[in-house]
Amino acid sequence: MYNFLYCRCWGIFPYMRSARGNSKMATGDVQIRLCVQEIVKHDLQVKALIQDIREKADTEDKLNEINNQIKEKIQVLRNRIEDLERLAKEQDKETDKVNILNDVDNHRKQLHSTQTALRKANLACKLAIDRTAKEDLLSGGTNPEIRKRKNKESLAKTATNITGNLMNISRMMASSVEQSEEAMQTLVTSSKTLQETHEEFKGMQGVIQTSRRLLTKYNRREITDKLLIILALAFFFATVLYILKRRLW
């Protein structure tokens, strides 16, 4: 199967071989070939891991471990298919573009088929694990060795869970301490800012009081000046009237 897919990845692009005379197209040819090789490689790896689920996943922990590996491979496979689609859209010849896009569609269908096989394998494996657990439970009541092994596994799993919970609590406490330190630093900064603002307000208050005294003084001066002007005008008119009176009479 691998040889068939490997040969397919080198033979499905007849449009590549026509591009060897141009350096730019040759570079695209190499990129496409490498991309197809990556797709085929990761597809085979995913299929091998699915086979491991069928043959080796006898516990839920082992099943979860294999599924995590498959998720990573499938994500890489999706990325490579998207890369191949991008390279197809960059082709100058319409025929090359169509051929590569057709192959992209085939790879996506193959990925969908692989995911379907993965779901079936997971379902079958979980059913097998549940069936094995029920058989062990039924035989465990009469077999001391099985019961002892189950107790050890349960204790080990409980200890692992407790350790994980303690680590989570430790991380949460460290995060809380860090947040408290940040809050304290914020309070110190805010207090310093408030103190500086208070000092500025005190300085502004002094300036305002000085300005008020100056304004009061200027108001008094203005009243005094008005009185002097009025008196001067009265004296002036009185003098004019006196002169006129002396001349006329």
XYZ file of C-alpha atoms in Angstrom:
249
model
C 0.000 0.000 0.000
C 2.818 2.403 0.907
C 4.611 1.739 -2.388
C 1.383 2.340 -4.290
C 0.763 5.669 -2.534
C 4.404 6.702 -2.830
C 4.413 5.999 -6.548
C 1.085 7.789 -6.838
C 2.514 10.909 -5.223
C 5.241 10.992 -7.872
C 3.020 10.063 -10.812
C -0.203 11.976 -10.249
C 1.244 15.215 -11.531
C 2.132 14.851 -15.215
C 1.997 18.607 -15.364
C 5.103 18.742 -13.173
C 7.330 17.039 -15.699
C 6.563 19.658 -18.306
C 7.897 22.427 -16.041
C 11.505 21.308 -15.762
C 12.789 23.819 -18.283
C 11.882 26.839 -16.199
C 13.650 27.486 -12.876
C 10.620 29.114 -11.239
C 8.357 26.265 -12.275
C 11.023 23.762 -11.194
C 11.000 25.331 -7.731
C 7.207 24.974 -7.617
C 7.594 21.370 -8.822
C 9.888 20.565 -5.892
C 7.569 22.253 -3.405
C 4.575 20.316 -4.684
C 6.447 17.008 -4.575
C 7.631 17.636 -1.029
C 4.125 18.623 0.012
C 2.636 15.455 -1.519
C 5.303 13.327 0.171
C 4.405 14.911 3.519
C 0.700 14.218 2.924
C 1.347 10.573 2.047
C 3.728 10.120 4.980
C 1.360 11.516 7.581
C -1.599 9.661 6.087
C 0.307 6.373 6.440
C 1.318 7.277 9.994
C -2.312 7.994 10.931
C -3.388 4.657 9.440
C -0.641 2.885 11.394
C -1.816 4.525 14.615
C -5.406 3.487 13.877
C -4.119 -0.069 13.497
C -2.390 0.326 16.878
C -5.773 1.230 18.366
C -7.185 -2.023 17.037
C -4.267 -4.145 18.220
C -2.548 -2.472 21.201
C -4.994 -0.128 22.941
C -6.097 -2.402 25.788
C -6.608 0.430 28.332
C -8.208 3.860 28.216
C -4.879 5.538 28.997
C -3.235 3.825 26.029
C -6.219 4.709 23.838
C -6.036 8.378 24.866
C -2.286 8.445 24.230
C -2.688 7.084 20.690
C -5.610 9.443 19.991
C -3.488 12.432 21.026
C -0.807 11.360 18.562
C -3.426 10.933 15.841
C -4.833 14.430 16.496
C -1.385 15.941 15.984
C -0.819 13.967 12.764
C -4.248 14.871 11.383
C -3.650 18.557 12.082
C -0.327 18.405 10.224
C -2.078 16.521 7.409
C -4.738 19.241 7.133
C -2.030 21.924 7.009
C -0.154 20.114 4.232
C -3.361 19.724 2.193
C -3.998 23.460 2.589
C -0.403 24.122 1.477
C -0.966 21.966 -1.605
C -4.147 23.906 -2.386
C -2.243 27.185 -2.064
C 0.468 25.913 -4.426
C -2.223 24.864 -6.890
C -3.673 28.376 -6.982
C -0.202 29.759 -7.697
C 0.158 27.701 -10.904
C 0.271 29.605 -14.179
C -1.228 26.868 -16.334
C -4.932 26.311 -15.835
C -4.571 22.577 -16.528
C -1.923 22.213 -13.808
C -4.088 24.151 -11.383
C -7.133 21.972 -12.086
C -5.147 18.739 -11.766
C -3.620 19.720 -8.430
C -6.974 20.935 -7.084
C -8.513 17.613 -8.082
C -5.786 15.845 -6.153
C -6.415 18.158 -3.160
C -10.054 17.091 -3.263
C -8.979 13.423 -3.346
C -6.727 13.933 -0.339
C -9.560 15.589 1.574
C -11.853 12.680 0.789
C -9.137 10.275 1.923
C -8.771 12.270 5.163
C -12.519 12.079 5.739
C -12.406 8.312 5.180
C -9.503 8.023 7.612
C -11.426 9.973 10.267
C -14.410 7.671 9.783
C -12.139 4.641 10.265
C -10.710 6.322 13.372
C -14.174 6.774 14.891
C -15.049 3.137 14.206
C -11.764 1.937 15.686
C -12.284 4.057 18.814
C -15.813 2.737 19.257
C -14.716 -0.881 18.842
C -11.782 -0.353 21.214
C -13.958 1.235 23.909
C -16.445 -1.610 23.657
C -13.594 -4.118 23.992
C -12.166 -2.283 27.007
C -15.586 -2.179 28.683
C -16.126 -5.870 27.977
C -12.707 -6.723 29.417
C -13.395 -4.612 32.502
C -16.708 -6.409 33.091
C -15.033 -9.803 32.736
C -12.290 -8.791 35.163
C -14.899 -7.508 37.597
C -16.847 -10.775 37.453
C -13.728 -12.920 37.832
C -12.153 -10.627 40.385
C -14.492 -11.746 43.170
C -13.102 -15.271 43.127
C -9.509 -14.602 42.032
C -7.374 -12.906 44.752
C -4.560 -12.120 42.308
C -6.862 -10.231 39.970
C -8.432 -8.390 42.877
C -4.994 -7.467 44.211
C -3.873 -6.235 40.802
C -7.033 -4.166 40.466
C -6.485 -2.649 43.899
C -2.924 -1.694 42.979
C -4.044 -0.150 39.710
C -6.794 1.754 41.493
C -4.369 3.024 44.146
C -1.847 4.056 41.514
C -4.527 5.886 39.537
C -5.811 7.580 42.703
C -2.281 8.648 43.653
C -1.759 10.052 40.158
C -5.026 11.988 40.363
C -4.114 13.348 43.807
C -0.681 14.398 42.559
C -2.269 16.131 39.580
C -4.782 17.902 41.828
C -2.008 19.045 44.181
C -0.016 20.377 41.250
C -3.086 22.257 40.003
C -3.660 23.707 43.485
C 0.002 24.708 43.687
C -0.228 26.470 40.327
C -3.432 28.205 41.402
C -1.801 29.370 44.653
C 1.251 30.631 42.776
C -1.045 32.480 40.379
C -2.983 33.973 43.315
C 0.251 35.118 44.988
C 1.399 36.699 41.749
C -1.937 38.467 41.337
C -1.748 39.682 44.958
C 1.741 41.063 44.342
C 0.517 42.848 41.231
C -2.467 44.243 43.152
C -0.148 45.425 45.951
C 2.153 47.079 43.442
C -0.866 48.751 41.841
C -2.024 50.018 45.250
C 1.437 51.385 46.043
C 1.569 53.149 42.677
C -1.955 54.521 43.168
C -1.096 55.732 46.670
C 1.999 57.493 45.376
C -0.020 59.092 42.585
C -2.685 60.257 45.048
C -0.028 61.720 47.331
C 1.558 63.604 44.432
C -1.881 64.847 43.369
C -2.599 65.989 46.914
C 0.675 67.915 46.991
C -0.201 69.526 43.667
C -3.629 70.495 45.008
C -2.023 72.045 48.078
C 0.285 74.079 45.848
C -2.651 75.131 43.693
C -4.589 76.109 46.821
C -1.772 78.424 47.853
C -1.719 79.979 44.391
C -5.502 80.410 44.486
C -5.371 82.119 47.916
C -2.619 84.493 46.727
C -4.610 85.271 43.599
C -7.716 85.962 45.684
C -5.805 88.406 47.898
C -4.434 90.174 44.835
C -7.904 90.393 43.283
C -9.341 91.832 46.533
C -6.526 94.382 46.631
C -7.109 95.335 42.986
C -10.852 95.716 43.636
C -10.131 98.110 46.502
C -7.698 100.046 44.329
C -10.328 100.240 41.590
C -12.910 101.708 44.001
C -10.359 104.232 45.274
C -9.445 105.245 41.733
C -13.119 105.693 40.830
C -13.630 107.981 43.860
C -10.577 110.041 42.968
C -11.766 110.380 39.372
C -15.214 111.466 40.555
C -13.678 114.031 42.936
C -11.365 115.309 40.223
C -14.266 115.718 37.805
C -16.318 117.498 40.477
C -13.436 119.856 41.218
C -12.938 120.473 37.486
C -16.589 121.342 36.878
C -16.667 123.491 40.017
C -13.606 125.383 38.776
C -15.167 125.871 35.343
C -18.392 127.133 36.891
C -16.456 129.503 39.157
C -14.509 130.927 36.222
C -17.662 131.376 34.167
C -19.400 133.041 37.059
C -16.533 135.503 37.556
C -16.468 136.411 33.873
C -20.180 136.744 33.459
C -20.914 138.739 36.541
